[in-house]
Short mmCIF file of C-alpha atoms in Angstrom, two decimals:
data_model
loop_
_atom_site.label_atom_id
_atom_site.label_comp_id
_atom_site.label_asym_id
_atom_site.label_seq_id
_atom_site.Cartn_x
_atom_site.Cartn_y
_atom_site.Cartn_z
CA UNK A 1 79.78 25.44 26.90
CA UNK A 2 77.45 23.18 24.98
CA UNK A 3 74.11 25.49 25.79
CA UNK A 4 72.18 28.89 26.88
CA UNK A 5 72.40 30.75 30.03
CA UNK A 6 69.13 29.74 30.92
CA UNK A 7 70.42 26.25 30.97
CA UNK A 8 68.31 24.89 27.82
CA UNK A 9 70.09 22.90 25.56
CA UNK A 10 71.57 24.62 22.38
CA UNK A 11 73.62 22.94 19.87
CA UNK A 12 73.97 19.74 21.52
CA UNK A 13 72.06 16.45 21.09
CA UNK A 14 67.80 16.90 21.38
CA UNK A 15 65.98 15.93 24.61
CA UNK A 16 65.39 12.14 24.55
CA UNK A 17 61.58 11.09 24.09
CA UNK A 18 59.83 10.18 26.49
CA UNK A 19 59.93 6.69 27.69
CA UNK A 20 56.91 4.40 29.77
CA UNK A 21 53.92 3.13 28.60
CA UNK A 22 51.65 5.81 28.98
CA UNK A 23 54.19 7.53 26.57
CA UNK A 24 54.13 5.32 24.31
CA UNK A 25 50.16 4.83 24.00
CA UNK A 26 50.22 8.79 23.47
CA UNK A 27 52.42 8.45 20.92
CA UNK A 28 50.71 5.65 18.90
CA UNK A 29 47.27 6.81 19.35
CA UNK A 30 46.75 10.27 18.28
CA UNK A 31 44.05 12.65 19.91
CA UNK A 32 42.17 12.54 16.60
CA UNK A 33 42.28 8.93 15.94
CA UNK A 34 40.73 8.33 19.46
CA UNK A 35 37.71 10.63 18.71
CA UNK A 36 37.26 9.16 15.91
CA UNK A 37 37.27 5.44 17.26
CA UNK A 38 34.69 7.04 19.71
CA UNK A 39 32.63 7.75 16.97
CA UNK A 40 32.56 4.49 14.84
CA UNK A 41 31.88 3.08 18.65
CA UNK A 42 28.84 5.29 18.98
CA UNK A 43 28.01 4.59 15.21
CA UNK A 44 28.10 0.68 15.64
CA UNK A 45 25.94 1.07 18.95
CA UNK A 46 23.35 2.63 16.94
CA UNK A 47 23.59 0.01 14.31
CA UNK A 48 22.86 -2.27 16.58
CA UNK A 49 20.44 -0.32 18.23
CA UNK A 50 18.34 0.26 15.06
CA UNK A 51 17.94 -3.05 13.81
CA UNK A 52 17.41 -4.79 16.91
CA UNK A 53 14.94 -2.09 17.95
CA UNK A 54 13.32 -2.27 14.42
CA UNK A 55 12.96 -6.02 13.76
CA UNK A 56 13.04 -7.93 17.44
CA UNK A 57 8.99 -7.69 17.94
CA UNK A 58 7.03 -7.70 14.34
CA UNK A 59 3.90 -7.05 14.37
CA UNK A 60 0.94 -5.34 11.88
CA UNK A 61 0.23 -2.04 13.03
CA UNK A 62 -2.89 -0.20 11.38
CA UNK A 63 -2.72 -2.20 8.22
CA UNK A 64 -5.06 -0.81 5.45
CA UNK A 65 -7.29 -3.23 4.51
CA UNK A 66 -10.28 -3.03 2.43
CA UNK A 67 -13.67 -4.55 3.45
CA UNK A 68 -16.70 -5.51 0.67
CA UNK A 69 -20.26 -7.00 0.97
CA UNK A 70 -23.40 -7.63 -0.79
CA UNK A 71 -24.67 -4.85 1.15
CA UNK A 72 -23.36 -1.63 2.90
CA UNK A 73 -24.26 -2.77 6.39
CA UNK A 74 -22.66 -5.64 6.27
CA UNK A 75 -19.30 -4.09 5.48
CA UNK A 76 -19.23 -1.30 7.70
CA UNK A 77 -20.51 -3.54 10.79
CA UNK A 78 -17.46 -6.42 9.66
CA UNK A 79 -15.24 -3.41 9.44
CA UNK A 80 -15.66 -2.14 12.47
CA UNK A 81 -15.21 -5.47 14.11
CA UNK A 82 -11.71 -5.55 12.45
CA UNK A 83 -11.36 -1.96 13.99
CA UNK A 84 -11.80 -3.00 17.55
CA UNK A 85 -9.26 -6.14 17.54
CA UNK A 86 -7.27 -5.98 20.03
CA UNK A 87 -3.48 -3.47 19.29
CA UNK A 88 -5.03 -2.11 16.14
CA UNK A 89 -3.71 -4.60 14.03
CA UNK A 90 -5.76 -3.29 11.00
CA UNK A 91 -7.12 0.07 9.82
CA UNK A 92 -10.49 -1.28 7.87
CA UNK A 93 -12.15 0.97 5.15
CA UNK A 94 -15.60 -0.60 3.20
CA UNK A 95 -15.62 -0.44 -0.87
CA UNK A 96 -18.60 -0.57 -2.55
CA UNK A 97 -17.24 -4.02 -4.41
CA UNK A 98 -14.53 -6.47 -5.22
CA UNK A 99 -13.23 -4.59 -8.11
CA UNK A 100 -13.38 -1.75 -5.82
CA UNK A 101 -11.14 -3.41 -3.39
CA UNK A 102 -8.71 -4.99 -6.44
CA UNK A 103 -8.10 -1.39 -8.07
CA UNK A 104 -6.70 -0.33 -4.30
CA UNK A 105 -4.33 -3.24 -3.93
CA UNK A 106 -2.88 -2.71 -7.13
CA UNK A 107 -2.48 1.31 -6.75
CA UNK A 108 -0.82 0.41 -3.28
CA UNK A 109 -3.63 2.42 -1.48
CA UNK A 110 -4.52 -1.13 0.79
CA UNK A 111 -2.66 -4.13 1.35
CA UNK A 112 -5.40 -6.30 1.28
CA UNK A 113 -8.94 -6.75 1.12
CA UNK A 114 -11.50 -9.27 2.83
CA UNK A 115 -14.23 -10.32 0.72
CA UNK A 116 -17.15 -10.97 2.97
CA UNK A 117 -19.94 -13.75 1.51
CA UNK A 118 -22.77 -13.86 3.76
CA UNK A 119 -24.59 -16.64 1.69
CA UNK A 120 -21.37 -18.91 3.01
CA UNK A 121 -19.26 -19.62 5.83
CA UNK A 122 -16.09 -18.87 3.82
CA UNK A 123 -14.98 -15.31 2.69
CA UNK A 124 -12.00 -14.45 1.04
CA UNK A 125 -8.63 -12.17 1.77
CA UNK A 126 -7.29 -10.62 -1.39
CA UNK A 127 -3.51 -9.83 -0.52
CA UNK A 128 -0.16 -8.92 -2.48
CA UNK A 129 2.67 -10.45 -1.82
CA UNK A 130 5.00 -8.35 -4.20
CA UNK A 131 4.39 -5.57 -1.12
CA UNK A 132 6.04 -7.23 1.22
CA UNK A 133 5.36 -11.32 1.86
CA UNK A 134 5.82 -10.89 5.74
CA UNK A 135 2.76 -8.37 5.35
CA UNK A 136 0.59 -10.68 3.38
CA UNK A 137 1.44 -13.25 6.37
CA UNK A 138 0.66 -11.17 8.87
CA UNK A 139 -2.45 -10.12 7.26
CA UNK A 140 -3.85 -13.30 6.70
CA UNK A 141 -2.90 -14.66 10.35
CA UNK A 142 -5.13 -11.76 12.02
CA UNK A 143 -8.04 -11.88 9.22
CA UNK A 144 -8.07 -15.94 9.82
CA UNK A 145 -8.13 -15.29 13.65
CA UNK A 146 -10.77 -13.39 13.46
CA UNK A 147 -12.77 -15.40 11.15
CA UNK A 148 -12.49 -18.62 13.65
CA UNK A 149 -13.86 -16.41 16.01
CA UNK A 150 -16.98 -15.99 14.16
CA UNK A 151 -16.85 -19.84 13.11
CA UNK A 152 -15.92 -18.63 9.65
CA UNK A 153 -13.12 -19.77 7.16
CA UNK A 154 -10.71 -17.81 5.01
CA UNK A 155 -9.64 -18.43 1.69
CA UNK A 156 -6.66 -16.52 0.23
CA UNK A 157 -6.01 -15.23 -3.43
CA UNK A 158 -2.48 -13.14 -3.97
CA UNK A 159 -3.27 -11.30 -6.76
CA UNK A 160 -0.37 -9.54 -7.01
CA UNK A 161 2.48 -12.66 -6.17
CA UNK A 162 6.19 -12.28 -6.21
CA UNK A 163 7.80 -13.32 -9.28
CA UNK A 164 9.38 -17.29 -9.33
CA UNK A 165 12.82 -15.25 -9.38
CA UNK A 166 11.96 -13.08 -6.32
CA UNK A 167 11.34 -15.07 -2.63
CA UNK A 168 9.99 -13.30 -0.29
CA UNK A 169 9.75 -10.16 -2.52
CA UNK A 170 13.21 -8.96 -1.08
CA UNK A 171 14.87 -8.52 -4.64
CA UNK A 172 13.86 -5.02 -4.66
CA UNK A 173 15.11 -3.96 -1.17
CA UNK A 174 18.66 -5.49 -1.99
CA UNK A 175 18.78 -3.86 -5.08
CA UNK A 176 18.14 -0.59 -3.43
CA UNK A 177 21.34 -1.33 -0.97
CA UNK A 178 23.63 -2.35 -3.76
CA UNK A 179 22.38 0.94 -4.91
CA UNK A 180 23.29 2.81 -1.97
CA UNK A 181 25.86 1.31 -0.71
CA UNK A 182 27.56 2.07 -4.74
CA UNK A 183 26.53 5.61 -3.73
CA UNK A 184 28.00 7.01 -0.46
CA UNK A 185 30.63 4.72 -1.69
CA UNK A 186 31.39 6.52 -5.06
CA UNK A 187 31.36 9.77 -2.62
CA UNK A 188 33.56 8.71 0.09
CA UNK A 189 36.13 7.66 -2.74
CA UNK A 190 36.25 10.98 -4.34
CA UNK A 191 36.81 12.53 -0.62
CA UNK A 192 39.84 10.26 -0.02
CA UNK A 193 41.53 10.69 -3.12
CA UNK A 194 41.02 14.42 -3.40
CA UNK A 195 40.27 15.85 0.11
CA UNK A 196 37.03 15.62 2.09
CA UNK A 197 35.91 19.24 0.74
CA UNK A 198 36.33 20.25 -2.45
CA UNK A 199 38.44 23.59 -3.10
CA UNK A 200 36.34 25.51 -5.58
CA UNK A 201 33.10 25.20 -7.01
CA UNK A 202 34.65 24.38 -10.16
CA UNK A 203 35.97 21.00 -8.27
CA UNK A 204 32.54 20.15 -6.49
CA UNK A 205 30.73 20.30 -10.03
CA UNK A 206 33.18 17.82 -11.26
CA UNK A 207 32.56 15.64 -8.20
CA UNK A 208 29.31 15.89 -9.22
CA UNK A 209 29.23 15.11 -12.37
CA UNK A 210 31.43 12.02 -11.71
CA UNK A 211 29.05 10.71 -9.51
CA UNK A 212 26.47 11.70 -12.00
CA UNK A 213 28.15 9.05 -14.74
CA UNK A 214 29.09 6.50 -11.99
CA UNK A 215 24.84 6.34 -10.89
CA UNK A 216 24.54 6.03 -14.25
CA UNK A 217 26.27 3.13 -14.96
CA UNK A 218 25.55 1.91 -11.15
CA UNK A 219 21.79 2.01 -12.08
CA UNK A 220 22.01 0.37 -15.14
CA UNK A 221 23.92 -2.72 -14.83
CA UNK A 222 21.90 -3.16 -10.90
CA UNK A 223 18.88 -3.01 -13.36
CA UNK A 224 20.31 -5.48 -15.85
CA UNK A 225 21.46 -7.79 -13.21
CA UNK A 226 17.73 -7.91 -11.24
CA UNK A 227 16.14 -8.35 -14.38
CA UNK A 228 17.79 -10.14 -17.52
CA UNK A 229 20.74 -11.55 -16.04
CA UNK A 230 19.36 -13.17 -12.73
CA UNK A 231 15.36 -12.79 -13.57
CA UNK A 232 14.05 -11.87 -10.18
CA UNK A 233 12.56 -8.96 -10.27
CA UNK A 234 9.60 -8.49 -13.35
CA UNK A 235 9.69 -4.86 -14.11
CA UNK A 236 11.09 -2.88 -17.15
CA UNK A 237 15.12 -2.61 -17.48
CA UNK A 238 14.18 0.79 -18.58
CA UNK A 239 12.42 2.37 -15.56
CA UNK A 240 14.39 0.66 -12.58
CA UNK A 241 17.45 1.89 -14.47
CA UNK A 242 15.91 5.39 -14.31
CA UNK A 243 15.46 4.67 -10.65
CA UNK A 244 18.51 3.63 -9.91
CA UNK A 245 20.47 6.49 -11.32
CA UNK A 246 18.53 8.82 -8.91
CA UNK A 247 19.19 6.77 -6.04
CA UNK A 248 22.66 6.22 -6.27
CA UNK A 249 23.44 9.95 -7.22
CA UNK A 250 20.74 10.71 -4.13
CA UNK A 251 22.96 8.89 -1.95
CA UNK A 252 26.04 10.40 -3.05
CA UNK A 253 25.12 13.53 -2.93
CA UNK A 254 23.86 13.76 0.56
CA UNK A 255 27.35 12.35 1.57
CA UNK A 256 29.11 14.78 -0.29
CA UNK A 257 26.97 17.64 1.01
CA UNK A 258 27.38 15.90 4.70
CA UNK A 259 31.43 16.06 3.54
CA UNK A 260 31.64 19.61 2.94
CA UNK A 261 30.12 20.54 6.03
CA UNK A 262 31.99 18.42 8.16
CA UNK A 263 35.22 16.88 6.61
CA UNK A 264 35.52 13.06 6.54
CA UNK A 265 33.88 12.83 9.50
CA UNK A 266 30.06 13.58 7.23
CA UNK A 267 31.01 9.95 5.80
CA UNK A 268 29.82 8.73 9.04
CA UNK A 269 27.16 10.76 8.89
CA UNK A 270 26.01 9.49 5.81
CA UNK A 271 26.53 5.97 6.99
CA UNK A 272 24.15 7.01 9.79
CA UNK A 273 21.25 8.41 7.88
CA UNK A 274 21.55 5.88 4.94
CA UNK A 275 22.36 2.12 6.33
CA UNK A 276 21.98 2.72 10.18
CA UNK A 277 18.31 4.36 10.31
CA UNK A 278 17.52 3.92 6.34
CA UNK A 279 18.06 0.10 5.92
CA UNK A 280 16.07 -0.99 9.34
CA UNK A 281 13.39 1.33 8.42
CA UNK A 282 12.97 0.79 4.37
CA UNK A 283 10.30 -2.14 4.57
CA UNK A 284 12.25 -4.52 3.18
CA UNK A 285 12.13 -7.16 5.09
CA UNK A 286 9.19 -5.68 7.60
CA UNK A 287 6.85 -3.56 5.73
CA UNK A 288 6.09 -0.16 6.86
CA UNK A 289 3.44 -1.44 9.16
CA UNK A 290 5.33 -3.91 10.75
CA UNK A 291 7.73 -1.74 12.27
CA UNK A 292 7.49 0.30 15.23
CA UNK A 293 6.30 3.51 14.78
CA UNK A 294 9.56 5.84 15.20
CA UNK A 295 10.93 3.34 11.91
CA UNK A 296 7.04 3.04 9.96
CA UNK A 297 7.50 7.12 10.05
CA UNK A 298 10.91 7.73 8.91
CA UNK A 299 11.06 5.07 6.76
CA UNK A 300 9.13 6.58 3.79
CA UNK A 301 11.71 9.61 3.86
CA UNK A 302 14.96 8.03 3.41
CA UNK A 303 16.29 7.09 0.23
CA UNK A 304 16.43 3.48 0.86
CA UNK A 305 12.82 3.25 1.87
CA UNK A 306 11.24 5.42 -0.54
CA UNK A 307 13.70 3.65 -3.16
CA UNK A 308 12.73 0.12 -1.81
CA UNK A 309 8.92 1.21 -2.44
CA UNK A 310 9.48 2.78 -6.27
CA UNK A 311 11.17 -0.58 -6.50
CA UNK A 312 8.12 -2.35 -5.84
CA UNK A 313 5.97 -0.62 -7.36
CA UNK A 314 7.78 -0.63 -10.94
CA UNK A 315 8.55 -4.03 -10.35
CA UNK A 316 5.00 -5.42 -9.74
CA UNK A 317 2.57 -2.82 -9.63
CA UNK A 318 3.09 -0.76 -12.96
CA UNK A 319 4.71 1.90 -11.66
CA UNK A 320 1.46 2.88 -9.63
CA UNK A 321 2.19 5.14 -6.36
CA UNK A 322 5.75 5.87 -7.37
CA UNK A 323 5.37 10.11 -7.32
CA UNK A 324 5.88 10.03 -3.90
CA UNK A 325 9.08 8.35 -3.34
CA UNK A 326 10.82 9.83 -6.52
CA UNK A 327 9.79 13.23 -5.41
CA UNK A 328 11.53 12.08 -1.82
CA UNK A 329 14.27 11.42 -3.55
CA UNK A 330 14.69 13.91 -5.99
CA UNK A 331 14.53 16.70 -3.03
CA UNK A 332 17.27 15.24 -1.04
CA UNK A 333 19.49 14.96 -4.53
CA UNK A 334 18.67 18.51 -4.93
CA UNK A 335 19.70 19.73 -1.39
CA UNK A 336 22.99 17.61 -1.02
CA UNK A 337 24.04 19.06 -4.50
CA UNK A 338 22.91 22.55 -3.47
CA UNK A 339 24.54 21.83 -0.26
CA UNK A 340 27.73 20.43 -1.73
CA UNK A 341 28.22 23.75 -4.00
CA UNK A 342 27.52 26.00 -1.17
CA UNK A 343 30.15 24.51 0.66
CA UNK A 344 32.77 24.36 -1.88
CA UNK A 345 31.66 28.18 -2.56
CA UNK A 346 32.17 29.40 0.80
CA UNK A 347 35.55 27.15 1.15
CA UNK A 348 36.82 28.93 -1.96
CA UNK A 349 36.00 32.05 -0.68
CA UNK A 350 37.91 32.17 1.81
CA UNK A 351 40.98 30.64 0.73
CA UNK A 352 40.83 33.80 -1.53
CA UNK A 353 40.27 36.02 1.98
CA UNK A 354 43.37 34.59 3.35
CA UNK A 355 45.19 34.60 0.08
CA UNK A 356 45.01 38.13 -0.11
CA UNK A 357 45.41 38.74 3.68
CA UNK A 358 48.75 37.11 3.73
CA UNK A 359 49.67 38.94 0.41
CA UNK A 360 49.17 42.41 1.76
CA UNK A 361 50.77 41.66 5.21
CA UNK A 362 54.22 42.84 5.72
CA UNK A 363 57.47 40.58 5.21
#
């Protein structure tokens, strides 16, 4: 008899598979390619969450702005007119004079300044528009508002414009996502070809050092494009190639680091952090205080907004202000390589654990 006494089949043909649709989704579908379809559902719901939520209502929020007049009552009483309009749109400070008020638009303390003239009906709004041109808009729509109100006029001077090459200032911004995207890229490519966590320490330095040479060459040629080649953006080839290599390797390291701690499924971490609440909240299109406040805070520390700032300010404002963001950046390249080694550490360690447990065990 073809079989044991229990009545399961031995030797003779295997159970047929199961048939029916059900069966058949089961068997095309796997448990772990469901959960993570789940996830790139919940990832594109955030997406779509943070950029709607970031950019559907712009509006200025507590914009800096410098005030200056003949005499220091004058100032402080415009300024605190410009206080009191109605949602904060501004966040007034008096200078003691124009070149005052200049020197903190260019070092990216203000982002503008109103020039008051009492021996006229017209004062003047000093604005940049390398910062951000839907600031400088927004800026000069409250100021002007407010002037009418008084039955005064504005007159405008950018004194820091956007280069002929650069509309709307956004050069800088999608520079900084080439420059990202080249990073958790580089990253993710080095998971998939080798396995999401590297074995050894040994192997996560040499991740790490090939992402080192890839930002390198990433930073340089998204430098030499922005500049030479297309001519929108003003700034040295030298320092935005500088910043680029940090950025990219910044970016590449957190997803690494967010690899070894979690497999393949840190890649959508990464994607998270760096295009789902990075991009919304970098100022590129929206300037800091145009966002909402949950995006105008984080925004300054994530790579792409405190690259989109260094961009800026290398760019147009001589590298003023740019301590900040690099030292943003240079923090999270340290933890995600710190990170990354750990990992790889602890993974190697114990492979060796269960190397030598299964060696000593008996046969």
């Amino acid at each position: 008899m073809n079989g044991t006494s229990d009545g399961r089949p031995g030797n003779g043909p295997p159970a047929p598979a199961p048939t029916g649709f059900l069966a058949e989704v089961k068997d095309a579908v796997r448990l772990r390619a469901a959960v993570l379809v789940v996830g790139v559902l919940a990832l594109q719901i955030a997406f779509v969450v943070s950029y709607v939520g970031a950019f559907h209502e712009p509006r200025p929020r507590d914009v800096p702005i410098a005030v200056t007049a003949p005499t220091g009552a004058l100032a402080s009483d415009t300024a605190r007119r410009l206080a009191a309009l109605p949602g904060d749109p501004l966040d007034p400070r008096t200078v003691p004079d124009e070149a005052a008020a200049r020197r903190q638009i260019e070092d990216r303390e203000v982002d503008g300044a109103l020039v008051v003239d009492p021996g006229s009906t017209t004062d003047r709004l000093l604005v940049a528009g390398a910062g951000g041109a839907s600031l400088a808009d927004a800026l000069t729509e409250v100021v002007a508002s407010a002037e009418r109100s008084r039955g005064r006029t504005l007159r405008v001077t950018d004194i820091v414009p956007n280069a002929p090459g650069d509309a709307r200032g956004l050069s800088s911004f999608y520079l900084v996502i080439g420059w990202c995207v080249g990073g958790y890229l580089c990253a993710a490519i080095l998971a998939i070809s080798a396995g999401a966590r590297p074995a050894n320490v040994h192997r996560a330095l040499i991740r790490l050092g090939a992402l080192l040479l890839y930002s390198i060459a990433s930073g340089l040629a998204g430098a030499v494009i922005a500049g030479p080649v297309l001519d929108a953006l003003p700034g040295g080839v030298g320092a935005l190639w500088g910043l680029g290599t940090l950025l990219v390797f910044t970016v590449g390291a957190i997803t690494l680091a967010l690899q070894g701690l979690l497999g393949i499924i840190g890649i959508g971490l990464a994607i998270l952090l760096v295009v789902v609440l990075g991009n919304p909240s970098a100022g590129g299109a929206y300037p800091w205080p145009m966002l909402p406040s949950f995006w105008s805070a984080i925004g300054p520390a994530l790579p792409p907004g405190a690259g989109t700032f260094a961009a800026r300010s290398i760019s147009y404002f001589g590298g003023r202000a740019v301590g900040g963001p690099l030292l943003v950046l240079a923090a999270w390249s340290l933890v995600g390589a710190l990170v990354t080694l750990v990992c790889a550490r602890q993974r190697d360690e114990s492979g060796r654990t269960s190397g030598e447990g299964a060696a000593g065990a008996p046969g």
